[in-house]
Short mmCIF file of C-alpha atoms in Angstrom, two decimals:
data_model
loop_
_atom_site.label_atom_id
_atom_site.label_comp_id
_atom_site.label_asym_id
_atom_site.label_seq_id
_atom_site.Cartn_x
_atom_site.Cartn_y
_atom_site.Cartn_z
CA UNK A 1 -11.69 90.05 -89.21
CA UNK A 2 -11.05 91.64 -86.23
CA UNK A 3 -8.24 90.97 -83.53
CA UNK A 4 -11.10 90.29 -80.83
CA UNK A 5 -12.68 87.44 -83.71
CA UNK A 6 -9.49 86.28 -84.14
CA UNK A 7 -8.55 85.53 -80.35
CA UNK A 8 -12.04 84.25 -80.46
CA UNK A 9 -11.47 81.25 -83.02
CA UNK A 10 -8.05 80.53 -81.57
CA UNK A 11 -8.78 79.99 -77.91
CA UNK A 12 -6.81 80.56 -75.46
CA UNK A 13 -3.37 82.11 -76.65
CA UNK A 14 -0.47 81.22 -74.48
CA UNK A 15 1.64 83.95 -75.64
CA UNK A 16 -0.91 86.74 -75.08
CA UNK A 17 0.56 88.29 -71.39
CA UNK A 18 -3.04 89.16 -70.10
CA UNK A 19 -3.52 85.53 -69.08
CA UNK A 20 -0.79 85.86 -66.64
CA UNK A 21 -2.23 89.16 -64.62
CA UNK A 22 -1.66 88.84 -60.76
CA UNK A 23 -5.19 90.65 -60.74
CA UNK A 24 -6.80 86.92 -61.67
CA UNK A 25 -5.49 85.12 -59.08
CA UNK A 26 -7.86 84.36 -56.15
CA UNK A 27 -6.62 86.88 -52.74
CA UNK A 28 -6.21 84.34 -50.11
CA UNK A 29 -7.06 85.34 -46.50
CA UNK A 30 -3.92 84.45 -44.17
CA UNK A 31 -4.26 81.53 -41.05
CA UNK A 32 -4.07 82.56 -37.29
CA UNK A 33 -0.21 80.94 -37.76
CA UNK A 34 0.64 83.38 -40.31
CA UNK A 35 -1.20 86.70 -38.56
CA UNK A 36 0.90 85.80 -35.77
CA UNK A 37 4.02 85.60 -37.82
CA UNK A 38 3.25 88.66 -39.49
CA UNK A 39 2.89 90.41 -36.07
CA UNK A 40 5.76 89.11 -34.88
CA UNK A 41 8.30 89.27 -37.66
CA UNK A 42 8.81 92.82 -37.68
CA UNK A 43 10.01 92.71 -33.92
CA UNK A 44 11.81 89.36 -34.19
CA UNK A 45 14.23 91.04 -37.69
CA UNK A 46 14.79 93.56 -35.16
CA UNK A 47 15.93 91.83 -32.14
CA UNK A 48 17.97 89.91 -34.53
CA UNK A 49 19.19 92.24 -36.16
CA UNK A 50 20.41 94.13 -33.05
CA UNK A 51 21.64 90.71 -31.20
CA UNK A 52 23.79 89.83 -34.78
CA UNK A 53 25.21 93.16 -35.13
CA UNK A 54 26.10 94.37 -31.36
CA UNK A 55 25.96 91.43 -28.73
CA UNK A 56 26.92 88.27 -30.52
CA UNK A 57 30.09 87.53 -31.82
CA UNK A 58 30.48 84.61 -34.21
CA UNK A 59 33.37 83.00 -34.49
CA UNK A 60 33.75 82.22 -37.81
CA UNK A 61 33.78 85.91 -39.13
CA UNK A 62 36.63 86.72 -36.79
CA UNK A 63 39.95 86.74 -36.92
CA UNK A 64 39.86 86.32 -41.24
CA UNK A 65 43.52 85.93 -42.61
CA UNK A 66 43.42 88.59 -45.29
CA UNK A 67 45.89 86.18 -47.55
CA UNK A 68 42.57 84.42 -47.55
CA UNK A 69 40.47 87.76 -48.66
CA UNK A 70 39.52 88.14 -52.66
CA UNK A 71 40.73 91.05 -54.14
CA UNK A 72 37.40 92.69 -54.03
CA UNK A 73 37.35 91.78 -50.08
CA UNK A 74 41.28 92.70 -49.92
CA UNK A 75 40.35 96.25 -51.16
CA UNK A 76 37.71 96.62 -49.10
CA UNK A 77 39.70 95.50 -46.08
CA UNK A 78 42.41 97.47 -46.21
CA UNK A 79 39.73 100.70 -47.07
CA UNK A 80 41.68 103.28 -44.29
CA UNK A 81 38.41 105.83 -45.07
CA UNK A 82 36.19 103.25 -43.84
CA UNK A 83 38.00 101.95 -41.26
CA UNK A 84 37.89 104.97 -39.30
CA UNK A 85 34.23 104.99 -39.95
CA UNK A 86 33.47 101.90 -38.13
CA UNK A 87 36.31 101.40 -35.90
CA UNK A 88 35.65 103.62 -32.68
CA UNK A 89 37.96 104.60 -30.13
CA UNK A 90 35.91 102.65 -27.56
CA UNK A 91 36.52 100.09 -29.62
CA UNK A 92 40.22 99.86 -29.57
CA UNK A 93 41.56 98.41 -25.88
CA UNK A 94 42.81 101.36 -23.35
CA UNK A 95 46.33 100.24 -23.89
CA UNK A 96 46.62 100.58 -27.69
CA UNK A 97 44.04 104.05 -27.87
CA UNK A 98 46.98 106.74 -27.86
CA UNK A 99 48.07 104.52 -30.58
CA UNK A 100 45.02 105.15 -32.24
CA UNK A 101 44.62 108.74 -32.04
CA UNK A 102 48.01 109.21 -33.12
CA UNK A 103 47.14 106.80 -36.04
CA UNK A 104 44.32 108.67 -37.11
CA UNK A 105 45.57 112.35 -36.70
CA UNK A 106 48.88 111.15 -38.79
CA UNK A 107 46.52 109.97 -41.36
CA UNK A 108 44.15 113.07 -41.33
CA UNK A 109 47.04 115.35 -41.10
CA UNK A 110 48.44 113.68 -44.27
CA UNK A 111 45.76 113.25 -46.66
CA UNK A 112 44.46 117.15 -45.92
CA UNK A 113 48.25 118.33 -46.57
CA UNK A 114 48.38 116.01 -49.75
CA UNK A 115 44.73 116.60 -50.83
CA UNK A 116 45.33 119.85 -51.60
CA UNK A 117 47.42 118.49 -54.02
CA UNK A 118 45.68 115.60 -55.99
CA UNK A 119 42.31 115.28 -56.10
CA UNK A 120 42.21 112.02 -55.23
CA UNK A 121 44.36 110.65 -52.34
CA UNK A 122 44.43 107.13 -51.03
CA UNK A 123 45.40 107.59 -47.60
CA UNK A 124 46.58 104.04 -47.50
CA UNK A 125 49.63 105.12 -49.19
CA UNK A 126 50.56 106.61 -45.91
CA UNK A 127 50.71 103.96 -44.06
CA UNK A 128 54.24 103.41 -44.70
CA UNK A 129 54.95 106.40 -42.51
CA UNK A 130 53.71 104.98 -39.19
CA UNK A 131 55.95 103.18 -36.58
CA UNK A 132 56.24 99.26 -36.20
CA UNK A 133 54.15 99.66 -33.13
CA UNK A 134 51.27 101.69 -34.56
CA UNK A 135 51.52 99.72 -37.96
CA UNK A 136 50.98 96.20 -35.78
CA UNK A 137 47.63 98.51 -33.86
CA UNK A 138 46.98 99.73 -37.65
CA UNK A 139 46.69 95.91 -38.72
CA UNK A 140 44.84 94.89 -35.86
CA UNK A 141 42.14 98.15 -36.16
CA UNK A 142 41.45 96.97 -40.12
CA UNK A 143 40.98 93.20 -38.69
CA UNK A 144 38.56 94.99 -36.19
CA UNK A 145 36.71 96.91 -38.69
CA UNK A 146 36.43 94.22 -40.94
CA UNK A 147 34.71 92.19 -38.80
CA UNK A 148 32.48 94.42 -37.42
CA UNK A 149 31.76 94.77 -40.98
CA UNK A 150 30.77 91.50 -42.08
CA UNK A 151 28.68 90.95 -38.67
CA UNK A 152 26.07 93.73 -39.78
CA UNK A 153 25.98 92.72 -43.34
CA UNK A 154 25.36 89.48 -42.21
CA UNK A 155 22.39 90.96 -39.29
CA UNK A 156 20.99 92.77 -42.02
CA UNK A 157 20.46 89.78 -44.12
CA UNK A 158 18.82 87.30 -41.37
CA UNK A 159 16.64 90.42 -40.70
CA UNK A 160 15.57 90.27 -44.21
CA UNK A 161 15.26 86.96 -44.10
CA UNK A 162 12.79 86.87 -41.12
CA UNK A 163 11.28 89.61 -42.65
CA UNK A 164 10.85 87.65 -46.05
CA UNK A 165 9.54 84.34 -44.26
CA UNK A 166 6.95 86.23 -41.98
CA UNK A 167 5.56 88.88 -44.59
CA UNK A 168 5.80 91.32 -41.56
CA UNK A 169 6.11 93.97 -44.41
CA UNK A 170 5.55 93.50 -47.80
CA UNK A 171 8.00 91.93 -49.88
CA UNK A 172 9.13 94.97 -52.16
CA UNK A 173 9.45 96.93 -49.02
CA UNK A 174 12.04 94.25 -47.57
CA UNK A 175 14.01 94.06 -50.89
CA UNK A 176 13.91 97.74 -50.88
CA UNK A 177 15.06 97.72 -47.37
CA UNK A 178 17.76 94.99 -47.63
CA UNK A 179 19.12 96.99 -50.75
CA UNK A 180 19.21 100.31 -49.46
CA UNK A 181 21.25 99.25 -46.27
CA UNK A 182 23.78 97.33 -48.41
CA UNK A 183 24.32 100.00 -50.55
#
């Protein structure tokens, strides 16, 4: 007795995975609602996107208390590499920017003298070194950053969302997408 015979006098076999191919299911042609989402998802995760991440500013991810913060947030928070990545000096207000630069070359100067030493260098073991004044700007820059950091990751996510809800692209190509910018 073959396996074919076999499958034959059972019947259908609910552990057997070719029942469950996506190839059986019927294709379904989309309404004249969701071609018009489709066309307009792509440009609506963008606007959003850009609206979230450089016009709006919501309240409730500002000014976070970072006694609040996890550890995992904590560390991220007080990330000095980072910090300077995000935080521009456009960003900072005229009166604290010499503040800033000083901040930053301090830092720079620092971690290149001490680099040379150890391999790796947290340059937020430097911090110690900076003046009341630029340590209450230094505070205020990581607040800053943080921020600005937790507006895009949450832009990027409503743009997925949109994304997700319209089928504007493909749904591995918005998971791919939404991971790739996260990461």
């Amino acid at each position: 007795m073959t396996t074919e015979e076999s499958k034959e006098e059972l019947g259908y076999d609910p552990l057997d995975m070719n029942n469950y191919k996506i190839e059986k299911l019927p294709v379904r042609e989309k309404t004249g609602f969701e071609k018009w989402m489709a066309r307009l998802g792509g440009p609506l995760a963008i606007i959003t996107f850009v609206l979230l991440g450089f016009v709006i500013n919501i309240p409730f991810l500002q000014n976070i208390s970072p006694d609040n913060l996890s550890q995992s947030a904590l560390k991220e928070y007080n990330d000095s590499e980072k910090v300077f990545k995000i935080v521009k000096i456009s960003d900072v207000p005229e009166a604290q920017q010499d503040n800033f630069k000083n901040i930053k070359t301090k830092l720079k100067k620092k971690k290149k003298a001490r680099s040379l030493k150890e391999s790796q260098f947290n340059t937020d073991k430097l911090i110690t070194d900076l003046k009341p004044t630029e340590l209450k700007v230094w505070e205020q820059i990581k607040s800053k950053a943080f921020e600005r950091k937790n507006a895009l990751m949450l832009a990027i996510f409503l743009a997925a969302i949109i994304l997700w809800i319209t089928e504007a692209v493909p749904n591995y190509l918005t998971s791919l997408i939404l991971i790739i910018t996260l990461v």
